[in-house]
PDB file of C-alpha atoms in Angstrom:
ATOM      1  CA  MET T   1     -12.022  10.873  88.496  1.00 49.00           C
ATOM      2  CA  ASN T   2     -13.013   7.359  89.587  1.00 58.00           C
ATOM      3  CA  THR T   3     -15.670   5.630  87.580  1.00 82.00           C
ATOM      4  CA  PHE T   4     -18.411   3.916  89.515  1.00 87.00           C
ATOM      5  CA  LYS T   5     -19.900   0.845  88.047  1.00 87.00           C
ATOM      6  CA  VAL T   6     -23.162  -0.783  89.486  1.00 90.00           C
ATOM      7  CA  SER T   7     -24.357  -4.380  89.051  1.00 90.00           C
ATOM      8  CA  VAL T   8     -27.531  -5.977  90.138  1.00 92.00           C
ATOM      9  CA  GLN T   9     -27.380  -8.978  92.626  1.00 89.00           C
ATOM     10  CA  GLU T  10     -30.455 -10.965  93.596  1.00 89.00           C
ATOM     11  CA  THR T  11     -30.949 -11.914  97.112  1.00 88.00           C
ATOM     12  CA  SER T  12     -32.897 -14.897  98.975  1.00 88.00           C
ATOM     13  CA  ASN T  13     -35.683 -12.430  99.376  1.00 90.00           C
ATOM     14  CA  ASN T  14     -37.470 -11.636  96.066  1.00 91.00           C
ATOM     15  CA  ALA T  15     -38.485  -8.299  97.429  1.00 93.00           C
ATOM     16  CA  ILE T  16     -34.839  -7.196  98.039  1.00 94.00           C
ATOM     17  CA  VAL T  17     -32.231  -6.579  95.485  1.00 94.00           C
ATOM     18  CA  LYS T  18     -28.613  -5.493  96.090  1.00 93.00           C
ATOM     19  CA  PHE T  19     -26.960  -3.166  93.902  1.00 95.00           C
ATOM     20  CA  GLU T  20     -23.049  -3.696  94.207  1.00 91.00           C
ATOM     21  CA  VAL T  21     -20.713  -0.780  93.430  1.00 90.00           C
ATOM     22  CA  ASN T  22     -17.168  -1.618  92.398  1.00 86.00           C
ATOM     23  CA  GLN T  23     -15.976   0.747  95.080  1.00 84.00           C
ATOM     24  CA  PHE T  24     -16.811   1.302  98.819  1.00 86.00           C
ATOM     25  CA  ILE T  25     -19.136   3.836  99.268  1.00 87.00           C
ATOM     26  CA  THR T  26     -19.084   3.965 103.081  1.00 86.00           C
ATOM     27  CA  LYS T  27     -16.291   3.905 105.498  1.00 78.00           C
ATOM     28  CA  HIS T  28     -16.925   0.363 106.769  1.00 73.00           C
ATOM     29  CA  GLN T  29     -20.553   1.767 108.157  1.00 79.00           C
ATOM     30  CA  SER T  30     -23.910   0.598 107.837  1.00 84.00           C
ATOM     31  CA  PHE T  31     -27.169   2.753 107.458  1.00 89.00           C
ATOM     32  CA  GLU T  32     -30.853   1.660 107.249  1.00 90.00           C
ATOM     33  CA  PHE T  33     -33.675   4.039 106.230  1.00 92.00           C
ATOM     34  CA  ASN T  34     -37.340   3.217 106.551  1.00 92.00           C
ATOM     35  CA  ASN T  35     -38.648   6.310 104.841  1.00 92.00           C
ATOM     36  CA  ILE T  36     -37.602   9.731 103.300  1.00 91.00           C
ATOM     37  CA  ASP T  37     -37.530  11.588 106.584  1.00 91.00           C
ATOM     38  CA  GLU T  38     -35.220   8.963 108.225  1.00 90.00           C
ATOM     39  CA  ALA T  39     -32.848   9.657 105.063  1.00 90.00           C
ATOM     40  CA  LYS T  40     -32.565  13.283 105.573  1.00 89.00           C
ATOM     41  CA  ASN T  41     -28.720  13.013 106.006  1.00 90.00           C
ATOM     42  CA  ALA T  42     -28.434  10.437 103.122  1.00 91.00           C
ATOM     43  CA  PRO T  43     -28.918  12.097  99.746  1.00 93.00           C
ATOM     44  CA  LEU T  44     -28.627   8.944  97.795  1.00 94.00           C
ATOM     45  CA  ALA T  45     -31.280   7.200  99.958  1.00 94.00           C
ATOM     46  CA  GLN T  46     -33.506  10.234  99.651  1.00 93.00           C
ATOM     47  CA  GLN T  47     -33.164  10.139  95.696  1.00 92.00           C
ATOM     48  CA  LEU T  48     -34.293   6.394  95.934  1.00 95.00           C
ATOM     49  CA  PHE T  49     -37.338   7.183  98.114  1.00 95.00           C
ATOM     50  CA  TYR T  50     -38.681   9.501  95.277  1.00 93.00           C
ATOM     51  CA  LEU T  51     -39.378   6.039  93.442  1.00 93.00           C
ATOM     52  CA  PRO T  52     -42.810   5.027  94.419  1.00 93.00           C
ATOM     53  CA  PHE T  53     -42.110   1.393  94.948  1.00 94.00           C
ATOM     54  CA  VAL T  54     -39.191   1.878  97.350  1.00 94.00           C
ATOM     55  CA  LYS T  55     -40.101   0.462 100.839  1.00 94.00           C
ATOM     56  CA  LYS T  56     -36.562   0.517 102.658  1.00 94.00           C
ATOM     57  CA  VAL T  57     -32.953   1.579 101.695  1.00 95.00           C
ATOM     58  CA  TYR T  58     -29.991  -0.056 103.389  1.00 94.00           C
ATOM     59  CA  ILE T  59     -26.492   1.179 102.642  1.00 93.00           C
ATOM     60  CA  SER T  60     -23.255  -0.757 103.576  1.00 86.00           C
ATOM     61  CA  GLY T  61     -19.830  -1.149 102.320  1.00 84.00           C
ATOM     62  CA  ASN T  62     -20.057  -1.436  98.539  1.00 87.00           C
ATOM     63  CA  PHE T  63     -23.670  -2.001  98.121  1.00 91.00           C
ATOM     64  CA  ILE T  64     -27.264  -0.368  98.315  1.00 93.00           C
ATOM     65  CA  ALA T  65     -29.864  -3.017  99.159  1.00 94.00           C
ATOM     66  CA  VAL T  66     -33.335  -1.846  98.343  1.00 95.00           C
ATOM     67  CA  GLU T  67     -36.570  -3.341  99.454  1.00 95.00           C
ATOM     68  CA  ARG T  68     -39.626  -2.939  97.316  1.00 94.00           C
ATOM     69  CA  TYR T  69     -43.378  -2.631  97.792  1.00 93.00           C
ATOM     70  CA  ASP T  70     -45.408  -5.052  95.777  1.00 91.00           C
ATOM     71  CA  ILE T  71     -46.602  -2.622  93.179  1.00 93.00           C
ATOM     72  CA  VAL T  72     -43.850  -3.594  90.809  1.00 92.00           C
ATOM     73  CA  GLN T  73     -41.478  -6.524  90.085  1.00 93.00           C
ATOM     74  CA  TRP T  74     -37.767  -6.008  90.206  1.00 94.00           C
ATOM     75  CA  ASN T  75     -37.265  -7.407  86.756  1.00 93.00           C
ATOM     76  CA  ASP T  76     -39.254  -4.669  85.587  1.00 94.00           C
ATOM     77  CA  VAL T  77     -37.361  -1.753  87.252  1.00 94.00           C
ATOM     78  CA  GLN T  78     -33.853  -2.853  88.608  1.00 94.00           C
ATOM     79  CA  ASP T  79     -31.718  -1.974  85.537  1.00 94.00           C
ATOM     80  CA  GLU T  80     -33.322   1.706  85.635  1.00 94.00           C
ATOM     81  CA  VAL T  81     -32.644   1.797  89.445  1.00 95.00           C
ATOM     82  CA  SER T  82     -29.109   0.467  88.648  1.00 94.00           C
ATOM     83  CA  GLU T  83     -28.381   3.246  86.091  1.00 94.00           C
ATOM     84  CA  GLN T  84     -29.853   6.012  88.322  1.00 94.00           C
ATOM     85  CA  ILE T  85     -27.411   4.952  91.321  1.00 95.00           C
ATOM     86  CA  GLU T  86     -24.431   4.697  88.782  1.00 93.00           C
ATOM     87  CA  THR T  87     -25.270   8.117  87.420  1.00 94.00           C
ATOM     88  CA  TYR T  88     -25.682   9.607  90.823  1.00 94.00           C
ATOM     89  CA  LEU T  89     -22.292   8.358  92.008  1.00 93.00           C
ATOM     90  CA  ASN T  90     -20.597   9.390  88.878  1.00 92.00           C
ATOM     91  CA  ASP T  91     -22.056  12.952  89.131  1.00 91.00           C
ATOM     92  CA  GLY T  92     -20.327  13.301  92.488  1.00 90.00           C
ATOM     93  CA  GLY T  93     -23.447  12.694  94.492  1.00 91.00           C
ATOM     94  CA  VAL T  94     -23.138  12.398  98.335  1.00 90.00           C
ATOM     95  CA  VAL T  95     -24.113   9.032  99.486  1.00 91.00           C
ATOM     96  CA  VAL T  96     -24.394   9.860 103.297  1.00 88.00           C
ATOM     97  CA  GLU T  97     -23.513  13.043 105.207  1.00 86.00           C
ATOM     98  CA  GLU T  98     -21.099  12.944 108.027  1.00 74.00           C
ATOM     99  CA  SER T  99     -23.678  13.760 110.591  1.00 67.00           C
ATOM    100  CA  ALA T 100     -25.607  10.577 109.507  1.00 61.00           C
ATOM    101  CA  THR T 101     -25.991   8.111 112.120  1.00 62.00           C
ATOM    102  CA  ALA T 102     -24.639   4.553 111.546  1.00 58.00           C
ATOM    103  CA  LYS T 103     -26.055   1.356 112.695  1.00 59.00           C
ATOM    104  CA  LYS T 104     -23.963   0.529 115.911  1.00 56.00           C
ATOM    105  CA  VAL T 105     -22.127  -2.499 115.066  1.00 64.00           C
ATOM    106  CA  ALA T 106     -18.886  -2.907 117.068  1.00 80.00           C
ATOM    107  CA  VAL T 107     -15.911  -3.980 115.107  1.00 87.00           C
ATOM    108  CA  THR T 108     -14.616  -7.438 115.828  1.00 92.00           C
ATOM    109  CA  VAL T 109     -11.691  -9.234 114.537  1.00 95.00           C
ATOM    110  CA  TYR T 110     -10.478 -12.622 115.443  1.00 95.00           C
ATOM    111  CA  ALA T 111      -7.557 -14.830 114.547  1.00 95.00           C
ATOM    112  CA  GLU T 112      -7.931 -18.305 112.973  1.00 92.00           C
ATOM    113  CA  SER T 113      -5.205 -20.611 112.143  1.00 91.00           C
ATOM    114  CA  THR T 114      -4.726 -22.091 108.731  1.00 88.00           C
ATOM    115  CA  PRO T 115      -3.357 -25.415 107.391  1.00 85.00           C
ATOM    116  CA  ASN T 116      -0.153 -23.293 106.562  1.00 88.00           C
ATOM    117  CA  PRO T 117       1.947 -22.761 109.804  1.00 91.00           C
ATOM    118  CA  SER T 118       3.309 -19.588 108.333  1.00 92.00           C
ATOM    119  CA  VAL T 119      -0.059 -17.953 107.682  1.00 92.00           C
ATOM    120  CA  MET T 120      -2.744 -16.548 109.947  1.00 95.00           C
ATOM    121  CA  LYS T 121      -6.104 -15.588 109.130  1.00 95.00           C
ATOM    122  CA  PHE T 122      -7.729 -12.340 110.699  1.00 96.00           C
ATOM    123  CA  VAL T 123     -11.526 -12.510 110.096  1.00 95.00           C
ATOM    124  CA  ALA T 124     -13.697  -9.188 110.462  1.00 93.00           C
ATOM    125  CA  ASN T 125     -17.227  -8.847 110.977  1.00 89.00           C
ATOM    126  CA  LYS T 126     -17.489  -6.289 108.178  1.00 85.00           C
ATOM    127  CA  LYS T 127     -16.778  -6.543 104.594  1.00 86.00           C
ATOM    128  CA  MET T 128     -13.279  -5.035 103.717  1.00 88.00           C
ATOM    129  CA  VAL T 129     -12.815  -5.459  99.969  1.00 88.00           C
ATOM    130  CA  ALA T 130     -14.962  -6.167  96.991  1.00 81.00           C
ATOM    131  CA  ALA T 131     -12.241  -8.386  95.342  1.00 84.00           C
ATOM    132  CA  LEU T 132      -9.286 -10.484  96.575  1.00 87.00           C
ATOM    133  CA  PHE T 133      -5.913  -8.880  96.592  1.00 92.00           C
ATOM    134  CA  GLU T 134      -2.587 -10.414  97.124  1.00 91.00           C
ATOM    135  CA  PHE T 135       0.522  -8.219  97.892  1.00 93.00           C
ATOM    136  CA  THR T 136       4.136  -9.929  98.397  1.00 91.00           C
ATOM    137  CA  SER T 137       5.878  -6.739  98.979  1.00 93.00           C
ATOM    138  CA  ILE T 138       5.443  -3.118 100.165  1.00 93.00           C
ATOM    139  CA  GLU T 139       6.074  -1.955  96.541  1.00 92.00           C
ATOM    140  CA  GLU T 140       3.360  -4.088  95.386  1.00 91.00           C
ATOM    141  CA  ALA T 141       0.994  -2.793  98.043  1.00 93.00           C
ATOM    142  CA  LYS T 142       0.740   0.615  96.722  1.00 93.00           C
ATOM    143  CA  LEU T 143      -2.823   0.551  96.086  1.00 92.00           C
ATOM    144  CA  SER T 144      -3.637  -0.962  99.388  1.00 94.00           C
ATOM    145  CA  PRO T 145      -3.080   1.305 102.498  1.00 95.00           C
ATOM    146  CA  LEU T 146      -3.725  -1.431 104.936  1.00 96.00           C
ATOM    147  CA  ALA T 147      -1.279  -3.796 103.315  1.00 96.00           C
ATOM    148  CA  THR T 148       1.282  -0.951 102.995  1.00 96.00           C
ATOM    149  CA  GLU T 149       0.931  -0.370 106.958  1.00 96.00           C
ATOM    150  CA  LEU T 150       1.136  -4.170 107.639  1.00 97.00           C
ATOM    151  CA  PHE T 151       4.443  -4.382 105.711  1.00 96.00           C
ATOM    152  CA  HIS T 152       5.929  -2.034 108.177  1.00 95.00           C
ATOM    153  CA  PHE T 153       6.018  -4.805 110.729  1.00 95.00           C
ATOM    154  CA  PRO T 154       9.231  -6.681 110.075  1.00 93.00           C
ATOM    155  CA  PHE T 155       7.788 -10.007 110.296  1.00 95.00           C
ATOM    156  CA  VAL T 156       5.189  -9.523 107.643  1.00 95.00           C
ATOM    157  CA  LYS T 157       6.236 -11.338 104.562  1.00 95.00           C
ATOM    158  CA  SER T 158       2.842 -11.240 102.301  1.00 94.00           C
ATOM    159  CA  VAL T 159      -0.807  -9.994 102.655  1.00 95.00           C
ATOM    160  CA  PHE T 160      -3.938 -11.585 101.067  1.00 93.00           C
ATOM    161  CA  LEU T 161      -7.122  -9.749 101.233  1.00 94.00           C
ATOM    162  CA  ASP T 162     -10.468 -11.262 100.450  1.00 90.00           C
ATOM    163  CA  GLU T 163     -14.124 -10.360 101.587  1.00 87.00           C
ATOM    164  CA  ASN T 164     -14.022  -9.898 105.300  1.00 91.00           C
ATOM    165  CA  TYR T 165     -10.508 -11.343 106.160  1.00 93.00           C
ATOM    166  CA  VAL T 166      -6.747 -10.793 105.889  1.00 95.00           C
ATOM    167  CA  SER T 167      -4.364 -13.602 105.781  1.00 94.00           C
ATOM    168  CA  ILE T 168      -0.924 -12.511 106.657  1.00 95.00           C
ATOM    169  CA  THR T 169       2.224 -14.791 105.999  1.00 94.00           C
ATOM    170  CA  LYS T 170       5.033 -14.221 108.562  1.00 95.00           C
ATOM    171  CA  TYR T 171       8.634 -14.633 108.183  1.00 94.00           C
ATOM    172  CA  ASP T 172      10.331 -17.389 110.690  1.00 92.00           C
ATOM    173  CA  ILE T 173      11.916 -14.923 112.912  1.00 92.00           C
ATOM    174  CA  THR T 174       9.006 -14.850 115.311  1.00 93.00           C
ATOM    175  CA  GLU T 175       6.096 -17.209 116.307  1.00 95.00           C
ATOM    176  CA  TRP T 176       2.475 -16.410 116.012  1.00 96.00           C
ATOM    177  CA  GLN T 177       1.902 -16.668 119.859  1.00 95.00           C
ATOM    178  CA  ASP T 178       4.219 -13.477 120.020  1.00 94.00           C
ATOM    179  CA  ILE T 179       2.555 -11.380 117.370  1.00 95.00           C
ATOM    180  CA  THR T 180      -0.939 -12.489 116.822  1.00 96.00           C
ATOM    181  CA  VAL T 181      -2.591 -10.321 119.404  1.00 96.00           C
ATOM    182  CA  GLN T 182      -0.692  -7.181 118.048  1.00 96.00           C
ATOM    183  CA  LEU T 183      -1.799  -7.813 114.620  1.00 97.00           C
ATOM    184  CA  ARG T 184      -5.427  -8.539 115.563  1.00 96.00           C
ATOM    185  CA  GLU T 185      -5.673  -5.213 117.427  1.00 95.00           C
ATOM    186  CA  PHE T 186      -4.100  -3.163 114.645  1.00 96.00           C
ATOM    187  CA  ILE T 187      -6.397  -4.664 112.096  1.00 96.00           C
ATOM    188  CA  LYS T 188      -9.502  -3.915 114.321  1.00 94.00           C
ATOM    189  CA  ASP T 189      -8.209  -0.163 115.135  1.00 92.00           C
ATOM    190  CA  TYR T 190      -7.605   0.359 111.332  1.00 92.00           C
ATOM    191  CA  ILE T 191     -11.113  -0.805 110.380  1.00 90.00           C
ATOM    192  CA  GLU T 192     -12.871   1.107 113.386  1.00 86.00           C
ATOM    193  CA  LYS T 193     -11.166   4.508 112.049  1.00 85.00           C
ATOM    194  CA  GLY T 194     -12.761   4.013 108.560  1.00 82.00           C
ATOM    195  CA  LYS T 195      -9.551   3.932 106.696  1.00 86.00           C
ATOM    196  CA  ASP T 196      -9.446   2.683 103.156  1.00 87.00           C
ATOM    197  CA  VAL T 197      -8.208  -1.033 102.891  1.00 92.00           C
ATOM    198  CA  VAL T 198      -7.625  -0.693  99.317  1.00 90.00           C
ATOM    199  CA  LEU T 199      -7.702   2.489  97.274  1.00 86.00           C
ATOM    200  CA  PRO T 200     -10.947   3.190  95.126  1.00 78.00           C
ATOM    201  CA  GLU T 201      -9.138   2.709  91.908  1.00 80.00           C
ATOM    202  CA  ALA T 202      -7.671  -0.614  92.862  1.00 80.00           C
ATOM    203  CA  VAL T 203     -10.067  -2.862  91.548  1.00 77.00           C
ATOM    204  CA  GLU T 204      -9.929  -1.393  88.054  1.00 77.00           C
ATOM    205  CA  LYS T 205      -6.205  -0.875  87.914  1.00 78.00           C
ATOM    206  CA  LEU T 206      -5.462  -4.502  89.202  1.00 74.00           C
ATOM    207  CA  LYS T 207      -8.199  -5.893  86.641  1.00 72.00           C
ATOM    208  CA  LYS T 208     -10.591  -7.170  89.503  1.00 71.00           C
ATOM    209  CA  SER T 209     -13.779  -5.495  88.328  1.00 67.00           C
ATOM    210  CA  THR T 210     -16.727  -7.701  87.309  1.00 71.00           C
ATOM    211  CA  LYS T 211     -16.642  -6.325  83.742  1.00 73.00           C
ATOM    212  CA  GLN T 212     -12.880  -7.160  83.446  1.00 76.00           C
ATOM    213  CA  VAL T 213     -13.176 -10.501  85.055  1.00 77.00           C
ATOM    214  CA  ASP T 214     -16.101 -11.564  82.857  1.00 80.00           C
ATOM    215  CA  SER T 215     -14.261 -10.316  79.706  1.00 82.00           C
ATOM    216  CA  TYR T 216     -11.478 -12.547  80.639  1.00 84.00           C
ATOM    217  CA  PHE T 217     -13.539 -15.395  81.161  1.00 84.00           C
ATOM    218  CA  GLU T 218     -15.318 -15.010  77.715  1.00 88.00           C
ATOM    219  CA  SER T 219     -11.746 -15.053  76.165  1.00 87.00           C
ATOM    220  CA  LEU T 220     -10.977 -18.484  77.220  1.00 88.00           C
ATOM    221  CA  ASP T 221     -11.587 -21.698  75.243  1.00 89.00           C
ATOM    222  CA  ASP T 222     -14.456 -24.005  76.131  1.00 91.00           C
ATOM    223  CA  VAL T 223     -12.244 -26.533  78.380  1.00 91.00           C
ATOM    224  CA  SER T 224     -10.613 -23.538  80.102  1.00 91.00           C
ATOM    225  CA  LYS T 225     -14.171 -22.280  80.983  1.00 91.00           C
ATOM    226  CA  GLU T 226     -15.054 -25.652  82.320  1.00 92.00           C
ATOM    227  CA  ILE T 227     -12.056 -25.892  84.418  1.00 92.00           C
ATOM    228  CA  VAL T 228     -12.772 -22.269  85.838  1.00 91.00           C
ATOM    229  CA  ASN T 229     -16.237 -22.960  86.560  1.00 92.00           C
ATOM    230  CA  ILE T 230     -15.168 -26.399  88.517  1.00 91.00           C
ATOM    231  CA  LEU T 231     -12.618 -24.387  90.355  1.00 90.00           C
ATOM    232  CA  GLU T 232     -15.008 -21.676  91.386  1.00 87.00           C
ATOM    233  CA  GLU T 233     -17.937 -24.142  92.480  1.00 88.00           C
ATOM    234  CA  TYR T 234     -15.991 -26.915  94.094  1.00 85.00           C
ATOM    235  CA  VAL T 235     -12.357 -25.729  95.258  1.00 84.00           C
ATOM    236  CA  LYS T 236     -12.493 -21.987  95.906  1.00 82.00           C
ATOM    237  CA  PRO T 237     -15.056 -22.093  98.729  1.00 83.00           C
ATOM    238  CA  ALA T 238     -12.985 -24.641 100.630  1.00 80.00           C
ATOM    239  CA  VAL T 239      -9.545 -22.905 100.161  1.00 80.00           C
ATOM    240  CA  ALA T 240     -11.105 -19.685 100.987  1.00 80.00           C
ATOM    241  CA  SER T 241     -12.252 -21.064 104.407  1.00 79.00           C
ATOM    242  CA  ASP T 242      -8.738 -21.910 104.981  1.00 80.00           C
ATOM    243  CA  GLY T 243      -7.589 -18.235 104.111  1.00 82.00           C
ATOM    244  CA  GLY T 244      -6.355 -18.840 100.572  1.00 80.00           C
ATOM    245  CA  ASN T 245      -7.234 -18.960  96.851  1.00 84.00           C
ATOM    246  CA  ILE T 246      -6.484 -21.011  93.751  1.00 85.00           C
ATOM    247  CA  GLN T 247      -6.439 -19.076  90.442  1.00 84.00           C
ATOM    248  CA  PHE T 248      -6.689 -20.572  87.227  1.00 89.00           C
ATOM    249  CA  ILE T 249      -3.498 -19.620  84.951  1.00 88.00           C
ATOM    250  CA  SER T 250      -3.768 -21.686  81.804  1.00 90.00           C
ATOM    251  CA  TYR T 251      -4.723 -24.934  79.993  1.00 90.00           C
ATOM    252  CA  ASP T 252      -2.514 -26.680  77.328  1.00 90.00           C
ATOM    253  CA  SER T 253      -4.814 -28.777  75.152  1.00 88.00           C
ATOM    254  CA  ALA T 254      -1.596 -30.651  73.713  1.00 90.00           C
ATOM    255  CA  SER T 255      -0.218 -31.735  76.984  1.00 91.00           C
ATOM    256  CA  LYS T 256      -3.583 -31.537  78.725  1.00 90.00           C
ATOM    257  CA  ASN T 257      -1.787 -29.699  81.566  1.00 90.00           C
ATOM    258  CA  VAL T 258      -3.672 -27.193  83.851  1.00 90.00           C
ATOM    259  CA  SER T 259      -1.559 -24.383  85.484  1.00 88.00           C
ATOM    260  CA  VAL T 260      -2.880 -22.622  88.593  1.00 87.00           C
ATOM    261  CA  MET T 261      -1.793 -20.101  91.080  1.00 83.00           C
ATOM    262  CA  LEU T 262      -1.884 -20.751  94.968  1.00 82.00           C
ATOM    263  CA  GLN T 263      -2.324 -17.579  97.028  1.00 81.00           C
ATOM    264  CA  GLY T 264      -2.732 -16.548 100.539  1.00 80.00           C
ATOM    265  CA  ALA T 265      -2.574 -19.492 102.921  1.00 76.00           C
ATOM    266  CA  CYS T 266      -2.300 -21.919 100.100  1.00 78.00           C
ATOM    267  CA  SER T 267       1.042 -20.384  98.832  1.00 76.00           C
ATOM    268  CA  GLY T 268       3.996 -22.550 100.235  1.00 70.00           C
ATOM    269  CA  CYS T 269       1.408 -24.652 102.247  1.00 71.00           C
ATOM    270  CA  PRO T 270       3.126 -28.082 103.071  1.00 66.00           C
ATOM    271  CA  SER T 271      -0.239 -29.723 102.288  1.00 67.00           C
ATOM    272  CA  SER T 272      -0.863 -27.881  99.180  1.00 65.00           C
ATOM    273  CA  THR T 273       0.789 -30.451  96.971  1.00 63.00           C
ATOM    274  CA  TYR T 274      -1.083 -33.279  98.339  1.00 64.00           C
ATOM    275  CA  THR T 275      -4.424 -31.321  97.803  1.00 67.00           C
ATOM    276  CA  LEU T 276      -3.426 -30.459  94.350  1.00 65.00           C
ATOM    277  CA  LYS T 277      -2.804 -34.059  93.249  1.00 61.00           C
ATOM    278  CA  SER T 278      -5.230 -36.129  95.317  1.00 64.00           C
ATOM    279  CA  GLY T 279      -7.910 -33.597  95.213  1.00 77.00           C
ATOM    280  CA  ILE T 280      -8.087 -31.053  92.350  1.00 83.00           C
ATOM    281  CA  GLU T 281      -6.382 -33.073  89.887  1.00 85.00           C
ATOM    282  CA  ASN T 282      -8.480 -35.974  90.420  1.00 85.00           C
ATOM    283  CA  MET T 283     -11.576 -34.018  90.510  1.00 87.00           C
ATOM    284  CA  LEU T 284     -10.627 -32.474  87.084  1.00 90.00           C
ATOM    285  CA  LYS T 285      -9.869 -35.955  85.735  1.00 88.00           C
ATOM    286  CA  GLU T 286     -13.239 -37.274  86.816  1.00 88.00           C
ATOM    287  CA  MET T 287     -15.115 -34.322  85.636  1.00 90.00           C
ATOM    288  CA  LEU T 288     -13.350 -33.597  82.497  1.00 91.00           C
ATOM    289  CA  PRO T 289     -12.464 -37.215  81.160  1.00 90.00           C
ATOM    290  CA  GLY T 290      -9.792 -37.518  78.705  1.00 89.00           C
ATOM    291  CA  LYS T 291      -9.015 -33.709  78.786  1.00 91.00           C
ATOM    292  CA  ILE T 292      -6.703 -33.607  81.894  1.00 88.00           C
ATOM    293  CA  GLU T 293      -3.405 -35.364  82.584  1.00 87.00           C
ATOM    294  CA  THR T 294      -1.855 -33.071  85.170  1.00 86.00           C
ATOM    295  CA  VAL T 295      -2.298 -29.902  87.395  1.00 86.00           C
ATOM    296  CA  GLU T 296       0.649 -27.806  88.257  1.00 84.00           C
ATOM    297  CA  ALA T 297       1.012 -25.083  90.803  1.00 79.00           C
ATOM    298  CA  ILE T 298       2.798 -21.815  91.058  1.00 75.00           C
ATOM    299  CA  ASN T 299       3.146 -20.100  94.377  1.00 69.00           C
ATOM    300  CA  GLY T 300       1.926 -16.606  94.459  1.00 59.00           C
TER     301      GLY T 300
END
């Protein structure tokens, strides 16, 4: 049986807290409930409305957002609510019944070029995965039904998934103008049917859960932690917008060398070497004076 883990995420609205689950609990559908009567086909939401401070419940993808009345502060009750949701899910509780009416949001997918001419980014208006994944072969993609199906296209070389987009690397046998519409329609149809993008156990098996990531971070030395934090804050948002990712691999204190892995559109990108040397290397040297000499990259 899959183990559900729930973490508390604050939002910009102090009346609303998101309870993020390590797996998707709806099939790319969204539900909003203003009271217990509206939630008659959503047992999890009904359970939450028994708490007197719950004003509204919103369920979508891999999270439950709850708005509270002003009779309590979230700091006083959020851990208890998180534990209640986690227990309910692990006991096999139903989130929403098939008869529940989802908010009508049409699925849209658009194609976006990247700095890497071999990679196209397909962006959806729905969250598809709770962590990033990269697959370079159909064998690697066993935990991702979407990636597995994409590899059935002979021109697909690798698949990179993050949040609400898929970056696809193609072989040179064809041009994007000949296959972009086909891929976009395939991905849109796949999401509309509510099929699993990755299997529920993928996050844990591939060590992508929040707990596993935090545990790895805590095992690093102090300089490595600083490097990871700099990459997370200053580098990853920029490369994510281009359909890629840069992952910290190691730091050698003797040679002062940093190793990173380039993924998605960054992998094999003609401009990545320049970006690495003129951008990331210089940034790390400036922010960690005397601790960094070189940055080397491995293509994912």
